[in-house]
XYZ file of N, CA and C in Angstrom:
828
model
N 1.050 -15.787 8.115
C 2.184 -17.169 8.022
C 2.755 -16.977 8.048
N 3.615 -18.447 8.106
C 4.871 -18.605 8.447
C 5.350 -18.394 7.596
N 6.833 -18.107 7.549
C 7.757 -18.839 6.154
C 7.505 -20.391 5.172
N 7.486 -21.546 6.114
C 7.706 -22.254 5.718
C 6.163 -22.804 4.605
N 5.491 -22.137 4.978
C 3.894 -22.265 3.791
C 4.222 -21.850 3.102
N 3.334 -22.575 1.964
C 3.378 -22.804 0.109
C 2.063 -22.589 0.120
N 1.642 -20.571 0.140
C 1.023 -20.230 -0.396
C 0.837 -19.802 -1.903
N 0.037 -19.902 -2.455
C -0.381 -19.649 -4.094
C -1.888 -19.422 -4.909
N -2.139 -18.966 -5.328
C -3.556 -18.942 -5.457
C -3.858 -18.998 -6.615
N -4.900 -19.391 -6.686
C -5.172 -20.308 -7.850
C -6.805 -19.855 -8.097
N -7.177 -20.731 -9.161
C -8.515 -20.651 -9.817
C -9.385 -21.511 -9.604
N -10.555 -21.632 -8.612
C -11.133 -23.009 -8.135
C -12.424 -23.013 -9.516
N -11.924 -24.982 -9.334
C -13.491 -24.863 -10.777
C -14.292 -26.486 -9.728
N -14.860 -27.178 -9.874
C -16.189 -27.747 -9.771
C -15.183 -29.084 -8.590
N -14.074 -29.479 -9.173
C -13.554 -30.239 -7.826
C -13.163 -29.493 -6.948
N -12.519 -28.634 -6.187
C -12.174 -27.263 -4.491
C -13.835 -27.456 -4.766
N -15.214 -27.805 -4.566
C -16.138 -27.494 -4.342
C -16.659 -27.405 -2.550
N -16.063 -29.452 -2.695
C -15.683 -29.286 -0.833
C -15.250 -28.609 0.021
N -13.780 -27.607 -0.174
C -13.058 -27.192 0.455
C -13.869 -25.295 0.070
N -14.696 -25.067 -1.136
C -15.154 -24.522 -0.845
C -16.222 -23.932 -0.023
N -16.890 -24.723 0.523
C -17.770 -25.113 0.882
C -18.075 -25.292 2.415
N -16.325 -25.041 2.869
C -16.195 -25.359 4.291
C -15.760 -24.210 4.458
N -15.305 -23.407 3.665
C -15.892 -21.898 4.080
C -16.651 -21.151 3.829
N -17.729 -21.626 3.358
C -19.597 -20.905 3.288
C -20.023 -22.100 4.973
N -19.718 -22.108 4.581
C -19.914 -23.471 5.997
C -19.445 -22.257 7.771
N -17.445 -22.595 7.269
C -17.475 -21.406 8.127
C -18.617 -20.115 8.534
N -18.621 -19.763 7.298
C -19.521 -19.048 7.585
C -21.325 -18.417 8.445
N -21.437 -19.262 7.871
C -22.712 -19.881 8.035
C -23.489 -19.790 7.771
N -23.058 -19.385 6.028
C -23.949 -18.784 4.566
C -24.506 -19.928 4.139
N -25.927 -19.836 3.947
C -26.615 -20.585 3.096
C -25.907 -21.732 1.209
N -25.087 -20.428 1.099
C -25.318 -21.461 -0.313
C -24.820 -23.623 -0.082
N -25.380 -23.191 -1.169
C -24.548 -24.945 -1.168
C -23.259 -25.301 -2.520
N -23.609 -26.540 -2.239
C -22.455 -27.545 -3.554
C -23.303 -26.524 -4.711
N -24.392 -26.696 -6.014
C -24.760 -25.887 -6.688
C -24.314 -24.648 -6.638
N -24.879 -23.952 -5.440
C -24.436 -22.271 -6.041
C -22.504 -21.603 -5.848
N -22.119 -23.060 -6.130
C -20.576 -22.915 -6.379
C -20.136 -23.028 -7.130
N -20.758 -24.045 -7.436
C -20.910 -24.603 -9.027
C -21.304 -23.628 -10.693
N -21.822 -22.638 -10.084
C -22.427 -21.058 -11.227
C -21.639 -21.156 -10.418
N -20.239 -20.710 -10.263
C -19.412 -19.762 -10.177
C -18.631 -20.451 -10.889
N -18.759 -21.370 -10.510
C -16.856 -21.858 -10.890
C -17.937 -22.225 -12.931
N -19.136 -22.226 -13.244
C -19.071 -23.086 -14.694
C -19.509 -21.241 -15.811
N -19.851 -21.127 -14.859
C -20.844 -19.391 -15.995
C -19.486 -17.829 -15.251
N -18.681 -18.121 -14.627
C -18.043 -17.038 -14.495
C -16.475 -17.376 -13.900
N -16.091 -16.473 -12.433
C -14.892 -17.259 -12.283
C -14.607 -17.323 -10.498
N -14.451 -18.365 -10.195
C -13.685 -19.152 -8.176
C -12.443 -18.349 -8.659
N -11.771 -17.538 -7.472
C -10.213 -17.878 -7.553
C -9.823 -17.828 -5.833
N -8.981 -18.038 -5.992
C -8.936 -19.050 -3.706
C -7.283 -18.611 -4.206
N -6.674 -18.713 -2.905
C -6.135 -18.584 -1.699
C -5.551 -19.985 -1.119
N -4.044 -21.428 -1.697
C -3.806 -22.061 -0.978
C -2.709 -22.084 0.524
N -2.691 -22.685 0.707
C -1.558 -22.616 1.852
C -1.084 -23.800 2.040
N -0.171 -24.885 1.272
C 0.012 -26.739 1.976
C -1.187 -26.958 1.687
N -1.879 -26.472 0.932
C -3.017 -27.644 0.564
C -4.322 -27.391 0.378
N -4.315 -25.782 1.576
C -5.967 -25.556 2.446
C -6.403 -25.069 1.691
N -7.281 -25.006 1.644
C -7.907 -23.618 0.634
C -8.005 -22.314 2.329
N -7.772 -21.488 1.489
C -7.343 -20.389 2.397
C -8.453 -18.794 3.102
N -9.423 -18.604 1.397
C -10.086 -17.537 0.919
C -10.274 -17.655 -0.452
N -11.446 -16.573 -0.613
C -12.057 -17.730 -2.198
C -12.915 -15.702 -2.725
N -12.972 -15.352 -3.761
C -13.108 -14.557 -4.445
C -14.511 -15.273 -5.501
N -15.725 -14.593 -5.675
C -16.267 -15.025 -7.302
C -16.182 -13.759 -8.559
N -16.618 -13.989 -9.440
C -17.338 -12.394 -10.470
C -18.123 -13.888 -11.130
N -19.649 -12.696 -11.189
C -20.550 -13.629 -12.226
C -20.731 -12.874 -13.864
N -20.330 -12.696 -13.937
C -20.075 -11.178 -15.662
C -21.922 -11.745 -15.842
N -22.758 -10.832 -16.686
C -24.062 -10.998 -17.077
C -23.765 -9.516 -17.993
N -24.379 -10.552 -19.263
C -25.004 -9.494 -19.775
C -25.915 -8.266 -19.940
N -24.830 -7.035 -20.359
C -25.076 -5.623 -19.491
C -24.167 -4.206 -19.186
N -23.094 -5.243 -19.809
C -21.851 -4.311 -19.289
C -21.774 -5.094 -17.764
N -21.948 -6.116 -17.034
C -21.705 -5.655 -15.245
C -21.704 -6.809 -15.042
N -20.746 -7.570 -13.957
C -21.011 -8.677 -13.258
C -21.116 -8.550 -11.508
N -20.994 -8.934 -11.050
C -21.191 -9.505 -9.625
C -19.951 -10.099 -8.997
N -19.526 -9.380 -8.160
C -18.741 -10.554 -7.412
C -19.077 -10.681 -5.864
N -19.338 -11.070 -5.408
C -19.621 -11.795 -4.525
C -18.298 -13.814 -3.358
N -18.632 -13.689 -3.456
C -18.279 -15.214 -2.595
C -17.138 -15.216 -1.791
N -16.936 -13.422 -1.340
C -15.648 -13.078 -0.965
C -15.204 -13.217 1.124
N -14.229 -14.623 1.345
C -14.741 -15.157 2.197
C -13.115 -15.085 2.663
N -12.823 -15.359 3.774
C -11.498 -15.949 4.377
C -11.798 -16.672 5.793
N -10.342 -17.662 5.501
C -11.481 -18.396 7.046
C -10.630 -17.967 8.062
N -11.298 -18.120 9.233
C -11.134 -17.552 10.896
C -9.451 -16.656 10.781
N -8.387 -17.516 10.994
C -7.730 -17.402 11.586
C -5.813 -17.053 10.838
N -6.593 -16.898 9.491
C -5.936 -15.899 8.115
C -6.879 -14.282 7.206
N -7.606 -14.358 8.849
C -8.176 -12.683 8.372
C -7.601 -11.598 9.169
N -7.139 -10.706 7.597
C -6.861 -9.439 8.282
C -5.523 -9.622 7.498
N -4.655 -10.255 6.839
C -3.841 -10.328 6.151
C -3.988 -10.077 4.760
N -4.605 -9.031 4.134
C -5.002 -8.645 3.269
C -5.107 -9.865 1.619
N -5.483 -11.146 2.150
C -6.162 -12.058 0.973
C -7.746 -11.940 0.713
N -8.685 -10.669 1.406
C -9.587 -10.131 0.819
C -9.303 -9.342 -0.039
N -8.334 -8.216 0.047
C -8.105 -6.979 -0.713
C -7.020 -8.254 -1.623
N -6.798 -8.811 -1.659
C -5.672 -8.950 -3.408
C -7.147 -10.063 -4.103
N -7.841 -10.882 -3.196
C -8.649 -11.335 -4.316
C -9.659 -10.509 -5.008
N -10.011 -9.162 -4.017
C -11.731 -8.143 -4.934
C -10.468 -7.881 -6.078
N -8.890 -7.331 -5.431
C -9.022 -6.233 -7.001
C -8.307 -7.790 -8.044
N -8.422 -8.624 -7.779
C -8.242 -9.423 -9.589
C -9.687 -9.866 -9.149
N -10.781 -9.676 -9.059
C -12.466 -9.783 -9.321
C -12.923 -8.298 -10.251
N -11.904 -6.767 -9.580
C -11.645 -6.354 -10.267
C -11.543 -6.139 -11.563
N -10.061 -5.965 -11.302
C -9.829 -6.543 -12.997
C -9.920 -7.329 -13.825
N -10.733 -8.420 -13.546
C -11.133 -10.156 -14.497
C -12.772 -8.828 -14.908
N -13.435 -8.529 -14.420
C -14.178 -7.256 -14.748
C -14.574 -6.867 -15.151
N -12.774 -6.023 -15.799
C -12.969 -4.457 -15.978
C -12.671 -4.890 -17.424
N -11.540 -6.351 -17.449
C -10.728 -6.852 -18.986
C -12.180 -7.181 -19.673
N -13.092 -7.696 -19.447
C -14.081 -7.950 -20.217
C -15.487 -6.915 -20.510
N -14.900 -5.908 -20.163
C -15.389 -4.403 -20.424
C -16.453 -4.473 -19.306
N -16.807 -4.446 -18.168
C -17.906 -4.665 -17.137
C -17.398 -3.666 -15.727
N -18.892 -3.717 -15.837
C -18.071 -2.811 -14.178
C -18.443 -3.953 -12.818
N -19.142 -3.699 -11.694
C -18.908 -4.221 -10.961
C -19.198 -3.714 -10.413
N -20.834 -4.659 -9.139
C -21.706 -4.175 -8.051
C -20.685 -5.770 -6.964
N -21.852 -5.862 -6.355
C -21.371 -6.409 -4.711
C -22.587 -5.820 -4.010
N -23.528 -6.816 -3.159
C -23.874 -6.338 -1.976
C -23.097 -6.573 -0.703
N -22.651 -6.278 -0.224
C -22.015 -5.743 0.770
C -22.436 -5.411 1.967
N -21.701 -6.445 3.815
C -21.950 -5.468 4.754
C -22.051 -4.661 5.181
N -22.177 -3.988 6.133
C -21.668 -2.112 6.712
C -20.684 -2.175 6.681
N -20.340 -3.287 8.044
C -18.172 -3.340 7.582
C -17.572 -3.449 6.040
N -17.887 -4.471 5.201
C -17.028 -4.024 3.545
C -17.599 -2.988 2.605
N -18.533 -2.743 3.336
C -18.800 -1.456 2.300
C -17.880 -0.201 2.732
N -17.468 -0.382 4.245
C -16.143 0.696 4.423
C -15.498 0.134 3.642
N -15.343 -1.008 3.572
C -13.683 -1.515 2.908
C -13.528 -0.993 1.323
N -14.840 -1.168 0.941
C -15.282 -1.595 -1.143
C -15.226 0.691 -0.980
N -15.844 1.283 -0.032
C -16.203 2.453 -0.165
C -14.221 3.187 -1.232
N -12.882 2.117 -0.390
C -11.674 2.677 -0.556
C -11.312 2.280 -1.687
N -11.968 1.343 -2.381
C -11.642 1.136 -3.242
C -12.628 1.730 -4.485
N -13.448 3.488 -3.888
C -14.126 3.267 -5.550
C -15.477 3.078 -5.229
N -15.869 1.791 -4.866
C -17.656 1.478 -4.575
C -18.431 2.619 -4.558
N -19.527 3.230 -5.197
C -20.077 3.537 -4.268
C -22.361 2.778 -3.788
N -22.784 3.420 -2.691
C -23.953 2.388 -2.542
C -25.129 2.683 -3.257
N -25.589 1.978 -3.736
C -26.333 3.280 -4.206
C -28.453 2.307 -4.111
N -28.612 1.786 -2.982
C -30.066 1.020 -2.437
C -29.362 -0.030 -1.184
N -30.148 -0.004 -0.801
C -29.845 -1.019 0.883
C -30.729 -2.405 0.570
N -30.475 -3.332 1.345
C -30.945 -4.867 1.083
C -31.350 -5.714 2.856
N -31.907 -5.955 3.300
C -32.367 -6.458 4.715
C -32.655 -8.562 4.322
N -31.773 -8.740 5.302
C -31.870 -10.343 5.241
C -33.009 -10.618 6.543
N -34.063 -11.506 6.681
C -34.931 -11.434 7.493
C -35.051 -13.163 7.083
N -34.943 -13.240 7.856
C -34.929 -15.044 8.790
C -36.499 -15.151 8.812
N -37.240 -16.434 8.920
C -38.639 -15.914 9.630
C -39.126 -18.088 9.214
N -40.237 -18.850 9.667
C -41.537 -20.089 8.700
C -42.070 -20.279 7.826
N -41.930 -21.110 7.626
C -42.427 -20.790 6.729
C -44.152 -21.656 7.279
N -45.174 -21.652 6.060
C -46.884 -21.708 6.808
C -46.586 -22.678 6.690
N -46.324 -23.639 5.699
C -46.799 -25.379 5.686
C -46.457 -26.495 6.565
N -47.903 -26.854 6.726
C -47.671 -28.208 7.494
C -46.993 -29.666 7.364
N -46.328 -28.909 6.175
C -46.068 -30.794 5.441
C -44.578 -29.687 4.755
N -43.810 -30.650 4.587
C -42.649 -30.956 3.309
C -42.864 -31.037 2.056
N -43.711 -31.509 2.099
C -44.539 -31.760 0.352
C -45.192 -30.232 0.768
N -44.726 -29.641 -0.901
C -46.114 -28.432 -1.439
C -46.979 -28.032 -1.797
N -47.672 -27.966 -1.874
C -49.276 -28.312 -2.064
C -49.657 -27.346 -3.483
N -50.961 -27.475 -4.090
C -50.837 -27.487 -5.676
C -50.645 -25.627 -5.525
N -50.164 -25.419 -6.703
C -50.307 -23.948 -6.751
C -50.587 -23.209 -7.870
N -50.539 -24.588 -8.765
C -50.572 -23.997 -10.575
C -49.824 -24.134 -11.288
N -50.081 -24.265 -11.808
C -48.492 -24.312 -12.955
C -47.034 -23.697 -12.918
N -45.766 -24.150 -13.631
C -45.147 -23.251 -13.907
C -45.120 -22.564 -14.655
N -45.452 -21.135 -15.016
C -45.383 -19.980 -15.659
C -44.251 -19.856 -16.839
N -44.974 -20.023 -17.648
C -43.651 -20.222 -18.770
C -41.886 -19.586 -18.670
N -41.179 -20.084 -19.265
C -39.585 -20.365 -18.668
C -39.413 -18.867 -19.631
N -39.483 -18.527 -20.449
C -39.085 -18.191 -21.679
C -39.848 -16.545 -20.963
N -41.056 -16.302 -20.746
C -41.695 -14.642 -19.916
C -40.711 -14.814 -18.735
N -40.808 -16.105 -17.751
C -39.611 -14.921 -16.555
C -38.235 -14.623 -17.165
N -38.144 -15.798 -17.866
C -36.365 -14.915 -18.050
C -36.188 -13.200 -18.785
N -37.529 -13.410 -19.773
C -37.060 -12.057 -19.861
C -37.358 -10.970 -18.669
N -38.491 -11.643 -18.385
C -39.367 -10.119 -17.428
C -37.494 -9.584 -16.429
N -37.128 -10.963 -15.461
C -36.499 -11.530 -15.051
C -34.932 -10.345 -15.138
N -34.735 -9.966 -17.278
C -34.080 -9.283 -17.139
C -33.953 -7.696 -17.393
N -35.209 -7.206 -17.752
C -35.512 -6.310 -18.041
C -35.848 -6.003 -16.389
N -36.042 -6.857 -15.355
C -36.188 -5.838 -14.286
C -33.966 -5.718 -13.257
N -33.817 -6.981 -13.388
C -32.331 -7.050 -13.050
C -31.093 -6.200 -14.442
N -31.957 -6.383 -15.381
C -30.816 -5.201 -15.829
C -29.915 -6.232 -17.163
N -29.869 -6.974 -16.989
C -28.925 -8.576 -18.098
C -29.545 -9.770 -17.421
N -29.522 -9.641 -19.221
C -30.096 -11.800 -18.988
C -29.016 -12.269 -17.936
N -30.105 -13.021 -16.899
C -29.799 -14.377 -15.888
C -30.297 -15.501 -15.802
N -30.398 -15.759 -17.574
C -30.819 -16.497 -17.513
C -30.751 -18.720 -17.790
N -28.593 -17.914 -17.204
C -28.123 -19.815 -17.526
C -28.209 -20.001 -15.356
N -28.385 -18.351 -14.918
C -28.780 -18.586 -13.226
C -30.058 -19.282 -12.840
N -31.657 -18.143 -13.098
C -32.156 -18.438 -13.114
C -32.909 -20.070 -13.172
N -32.585 -20.643 -14.757
C -33.161 -22.113 -15.303
C -32.637 -22.474 -14.320
N -31.621 -22.378 -13.803
C -30.100 -23.336 -12.758
C -30.962 -24.153 -11.509
N -32.167 -22.211 -11.078
C -32.679 -23.191 -9.784
C -33.531 -23.487 -9.836
N -34.397 -22.855 -10.734
C -35.135 -23.725 -11.243
C -35.292 -25.174 -11.933
N -34.226 -25.788 -12.291
C -33.608 -27.282 -12.417
C -33.491 -27.264 -10.963
N -33.195 -27.164 -10.157
C -32.943 -27.845 -8.444
C -34.119 -28.449 -8.035
N -33.346 -29.588 -8.314
C -34.252 -30.624 -7.144
C -35.463 -29.667 -6.009
N -36.850 -29.155 -5.868
C -37.213 -28.581 -5.169
C -38.215 -27.540 -4.909
N -37.058 -26.974 -6.250
C -37.627 -25.415 -6.537
C -39.271 -25.355 -7.818
N -39.498 -24.218 -7.602
C -40.611 -24.210 -7.688
C -40.597 -22.322 -8.001
N -41.269 -21.837 -8.928
C -41.540 -20.311 -9.164
C -42.859 -20.709 -9.058
N -43.392 -19.235 -8.754
C -45.160 -18.893 -8.295
C -45.422 -17.789 -9.040
N -46.213 -17.836 -9.616
C -46.909 -16.629 -10.676
C -46.957 -16.135 -11.692
N -46.600 -15.104 -13.026
C -46.813 -15.708 -14.084
C -45.648 -14.735 -14.903
N -46.454 -13.726 -15.869
C -45.263 -14.127 -17.084
C -44.074 -12.637 -15.934
N -44.926 -12.007 -15.727
C -44.023 -10.479 -15.539
C -44.504 -10.375 -14.064
N -44.794 -11.053 -13.214
C -45.064 -11.005 -11.375
C -44.403 -13.152 -11.431
N -43.540 -13.040 -9.938
C -43.031 -13.725 -10.423
C -41.462 -14.430 -8.324
N -41.934 -15.290 -7.585
C -41.080 -15.285 -7.046
C -40.900 -16.928 -7.432
N -39.026 -17.057 -6.480
C -38.092 -18.480 -7.163
C -37.812 -19.023 -5.620
N -38.285 -20.535 -5.739
C -37.698 -20.603 -3.966
C -37.341 -21.627 -4.826
N -35.901 -21.618 -3.270
C -34.958 -22.981 -3.767
C -34.307 -23.139 -2.358
N -33.461 -24.977 -2.764
C -33.460 -24.955 -1.746
C -31.819 -24.205 -0.951
N -31.808 -24.000 -0.099
C -30.030 -23.673 0.094
C -29.662 -24.580 1.031
N -28.152 -24.708 1.795
C -27.976 -24.256 3.081
C -28.728 -25.006 4.034
N -29.166 -23.529 5.141
C -29.465 -23.498 6.074
C -31.083 -23.867 6.262
N -32.082 -23.347 4.950
C -33.183 -22.604 4.735
C -33.648 -22.904 3.778
N -34.634 -22.050 2.662
C -35.541 -22.031 1.821
C -34.845 -21.283 1.511
N -34.620 -20.392 0.483
C -33.803 -19.175 -0.014
C -35.135 -18.662 -1.031
N -35.428 -17.477 -0.541
C -37.229 -16.694 -1.800
C -36.188 -16.062 -2.550
N -36.105 -15.840 -3.938
C -35.040 -15.192 -4.344
C -35.332 -15.676 -6.272
N -35.105 -14.901 -6.444
C -36.174 -13.196 -7.440
C -37.311 -13.133 -6.940
N -37.924 -12.342 -6.206
C -39.106 -12.261 -7.025
C -38.882 -10.636 -7.761
N -39.991 -10.739 -8.422
C -40.090 -9.207 -9.761
C -41.536 -9.058 -9.985
N -41.817 -7.672 -9.817
C -43.863 -7.465 -9.271
C -42.994 -5.930 -9.738
N -44.395 -6.507 -10.294
C -45.233 -4.632 -11.388
C -45.564 -3.423 -10.385
N -45.310 -4.214 -8.914
C -46.336 -3.201 -8.062
C -46.137 -3.821 -6.280
N -46.624 -3.331 -5.413
C -46.653 -3.561 -4.658
C -47.739 -5.029 -4.259
N -48.492 -4.408 -4.768
C -49.663 -5.459 -4.530
C -49.482 -6.937 -4.828
N -49.067 -6.521 -5.891
C -49.310 -8.205 -6.083
C -48.024 -9.234 -5.666
N -46.702 -8.185 -5.156
C -45.491 -8.605 -4.291
C -45.990 -9.331 -3.826
N -47.218 -8.986 -2.949
C -47.431 -8.653 -1.244
C -48.137 -10.428 -1.768
N -49.016 -10.492 -1.635
C -49.630 -11.607 -3.015
C -48.586 -13.029 -3.251
N -48.305 -12.581 -3.891
C -46.605 -13.883 -4.222
C -45.827 -14.081 -2.946
N -45.501 -13.019 -2.350
C -44.653 -13.687 -0.535
C -45.815 -13.858 0.492
N -46.985 -14.137 -0.371
C -47.767 -15.561 0.925
C -48.053 -16.154 0.539
N -48.459 -16.665 -0.807
C -49.012 -17.582 -1.349
C -47.317 -18.444 -1.282
N -45.813 -17.985 -1.517
C -45.170 -19.187 -1.205
C -44.275 -19.274 0.897
N -45.429 -17.789 1.112
C -45.108 -18.119 2.571
C -45.978 -19.892 2.817
N -47.058 -19.611 2.211
C -48.451 -20.862 2.552
C -47.360 -21.858 2.235
N -46.764 -22.296 1.328
C -46.503 -23.600 1.029
C -45.232 -24.000 0.538
N -44.472 -23.467 1.675
C -42.969 -23.848 2.526
C -42.681 -23.573 3.260
N -42.813 -25.160 4.355
C -42.316 -25.498 6.098
C -41.215 -25.724 5.590
N -40.678 -25.397 7.296
C -39.427 -24.430 7.872
C -38.954 -23.888 7.534
N -36.626 -23.658 8.020
C -36.943 -22.322 7.969
C -36.723 -21.827 6.200
N -36.615 -19.762 6.419
C -36.717 -19.938 5.682
C -35.971 -18.080 5.291
N -35.453 -17.578 4.580
C -34.158 -16.113 4.704
C -35.188 -15.883 3.117
N -34.777 -14.314 3.316
C -35.058 -13.372 1.780
C -33.976 -12.542 1.728
N -33.875 -12.145 0.932
C -33.322 -10.962 0.797
C -33.907 -9.459 0.492
N -34.334 -8.648 1.092
C -35.528 -7.106 0.460
C -34.597 -6.453 0.241
N -34.697 -6.241 -1.591
C -34.493 -4.999 -1.625
C -35.349 -3.531 -0.776
N -34.668 -2.712 -1.313
C -35.517 -1.367 -1.077
C -36.340 -1.881 -1.759
N -36.690 -1.445 -3.119
C -38.094 -1.892 -3.581
C -39.254 -2.083 -3.053
N -38.884 -3.396 -1.848
C -39.704 -4.548 -1.860
C -39.776 -4.115 0.090
N -40.125 -2.832 0.425
C -40.067 -2.297 1.545
C -41.737 -3.008 1.189
N -42.276 -2.679 1.169
C -44.261 -3.204 0.690
C -44.003 -4.067 1.302
N -43.233 -5.884 1.774
C -43.515 -6.871 2.243
C -42.266 -6.586 2.886
N -42.877 -6.032 3.797
C -41.921 -6.188 5.772
C -43.452 -6.304 6.291
N -44.727 -5.973 5.984
C -45.668 -6.198 7.296
C -46.658 -7.173 6.711
N -45.985 -8.261 5.643
C -45.819 -9.239 5.801
C -45.230 -9.934 6.720
N -44.281 -10.081 6.548
C -43.189 -10.690 6.754
C -43.500 -10.613 9.005
N -43.151 -9.803 8.886
C -42.945 -8.990 10.713
C -45.094 -9.694 11.106
N -45.978 -10.113 10.093
C -46.823 -10.701 10.791
C -46.708 -11.864 11.124
N -45.857 -12.822 9.764
C -45.771 -14.046 9.787
C -44.482 -14.854 10.654
N -43.947 -13.416 11.911
C -43.283 -13.723 12.702
C -41.735 -13.332 12.472
N -41.562 -12.932 11.017
C -39.758 -12.228 9.985
C -39.376 -11.447 11.208
N -37.895 -11.843 11.403
C -37.142 -10.419 11.694
C -36.194 -10.244 10.896
N -35.673 -9.031 10.594
C -34.647 -8.629 9.569
C -33.451 -9.182 10.510
N -32.118 -9.314 9.773
C -30.664 -10.305 11.456
C -30.017 -9.878 10.563
N -29.783 -8.232 9.462
C -28.310 -7.579 8.597
C -28.556 -7.360 8.019
N -28.148 -6.012 7.905
C -28.004 -5.471 6.286
C -26.645 -5.436 5.165
N -26.883 -5.272 3.693
C -26.178 -4.952 2.858
C -27.194 -3.189 2.238
N -25.870 -3.207 2.016
C -25.216 -2.481 0.431
C -24.930 -2.642 -0.718
N -25.972 -2.256 -1.635
C -26.496 -2.484 -2.451
C -25.299 -1.099 -3.683
N -23.695 -1.730 -3.994
C -23.271 -1.111 -4.582
C -22.707 -0.985 -5.783
N -21.771 -0.073 -6.615
C -21.413 0.407 -7.486
C -19.762 -0.393 -7.462
N -19.320 0.332 -9.389
C -18.784 0.619 -10.301
C -18.000 0.550 -10.784
N -17.446 1.567 -12.003
C -17.311 1.847 -12.858
C -18.241 2.145 -13.467
N -19.339 2.568 -12.644
C -20.616 2.764 -14.112
C -21.571 4.004 -13.044
N -22.699 4.447 -13.277
C -23.296 5.370 -12.052
C -24.109 5.336 -11.523
N -24.968 4.015 -11.383
C -26.784 4.035 -11.327
C -27.042 2.057 -11.350
N -27.641 1.782 -10.973
C -28.206 -0.066 -10.805
C -28.894 0.306 -12.529
N -28.005 -1.117 -12.538
C -28.567 -1.352 -14.866
C -29.865 -1.892 -14.091
N -30.770 -1.878 -15.140
C -32.102 -2.429 -15.188
C -33.568 -1.743 -14.559
N -34.620 -2.257 -13.985
C -35.709 -1.726 -13.016
C -35.496 -1.573 -11.821
N -35.269 -1.373 -11.144
C -34.611 -1.358 -9.252
C -36.587 -1.276 -8.935
N -36.406 -0.830 -9.179
C -38.618 -0.545 -8.711
C -38.918 -1.765 -8.935
N -38.387 -2.854 -9.741
C -39.711 -3.877 -9.869
C -39.009 -5.340 -9.441
N -37.525 -4.978 -8.765
C -36.874 -6.137 -8.475
C -37.299 -6.069 -7.392
N -38.188 -6.587 -5.963
C -37.718 -6.206 -4.717
C -37.409 -7.292 -4.212
N -37.061 -9.040 -3.736
C -36.359 -9.385 -3.260
C -35.231 -9.795 -4.270
N -33.630 -10.145 -3.679
C -32.507 -10.191 -5.098
C -32.559 -11.934 -4.652
N -32.550 -12.746 -5.293
C -31.420 -13.735 -5.282
C -30.675 -14.144 -4.666
N -29.973 -13.338 -4.093
C -29.427 -13.526 -3.104
C -27.896 -13.254 -2.888
N -27.425 -11.948 -1.700
C -26.204 -10.973 -2.090
C -25.166 -11.271 -2.809
N -25.446 -13.067 -3.351
C -24.169 -13.598 -4.254
C -24.520 -13.897 -5.343
N -26.201 -13.058 -5.706
C -26.133 -12.918 -6.925
C -26.723 -12.218 -8.191
N -27.453 -11.410 -7.412
C -27.568 -9.967 -7.082
C -28.889 -9.880 -7.340
């Protein structure tokens, strides 16, 4: 930064979504304006501006259960390695601690090296897969009625370890979103910025999880992205058979608690590295 720049730390709100999308689009992430709005409405989103330009961001999303997610840690290309990400990460950790919450996040291998220095510990892995849906048209075929939402929210809270009804309900209320399955085994599909995002997928066993994924893929056209946790290793043969490939890995990490909340064996596909 040059001395003439006016640099300020800010809290981002709905009016800042267009600027925030510039950061996530630059990184080629899959977040939409609706995703950014979740953080600004149900959590907090921090940023650094210089002469009005948004240079970096980071967000927290607290959940019941005594923990929250840290995500959307972004820095525009020409301002990287100047300490902006570290500054915002510390702000996120402090904000969650002030709420009595542990911090969780999904880190790239490079990010994990930095986060370990802050005290984060890896708990499981996650791989991002990309491929194409198998449906021949842009319209989803009939796949049965939507399962009872209250039961879906309860099953998700059981697997995830915290009530995130506000998040799953937000997903389901978006145009084109679907949930497939039943009260205890389900998969959510929603539109992303660049591809349909699959997740979360909650299932009691691998057989049910594979059946849900196969049904979902048969009812999607176009590009698809999903984030498969270690518990969802059973899904990899289905993905490989359908021509998907893993192209990025993450580590699910915790700070200020000993292990992952909930029942990780049931949470097979994440809602995304930004949402857990």
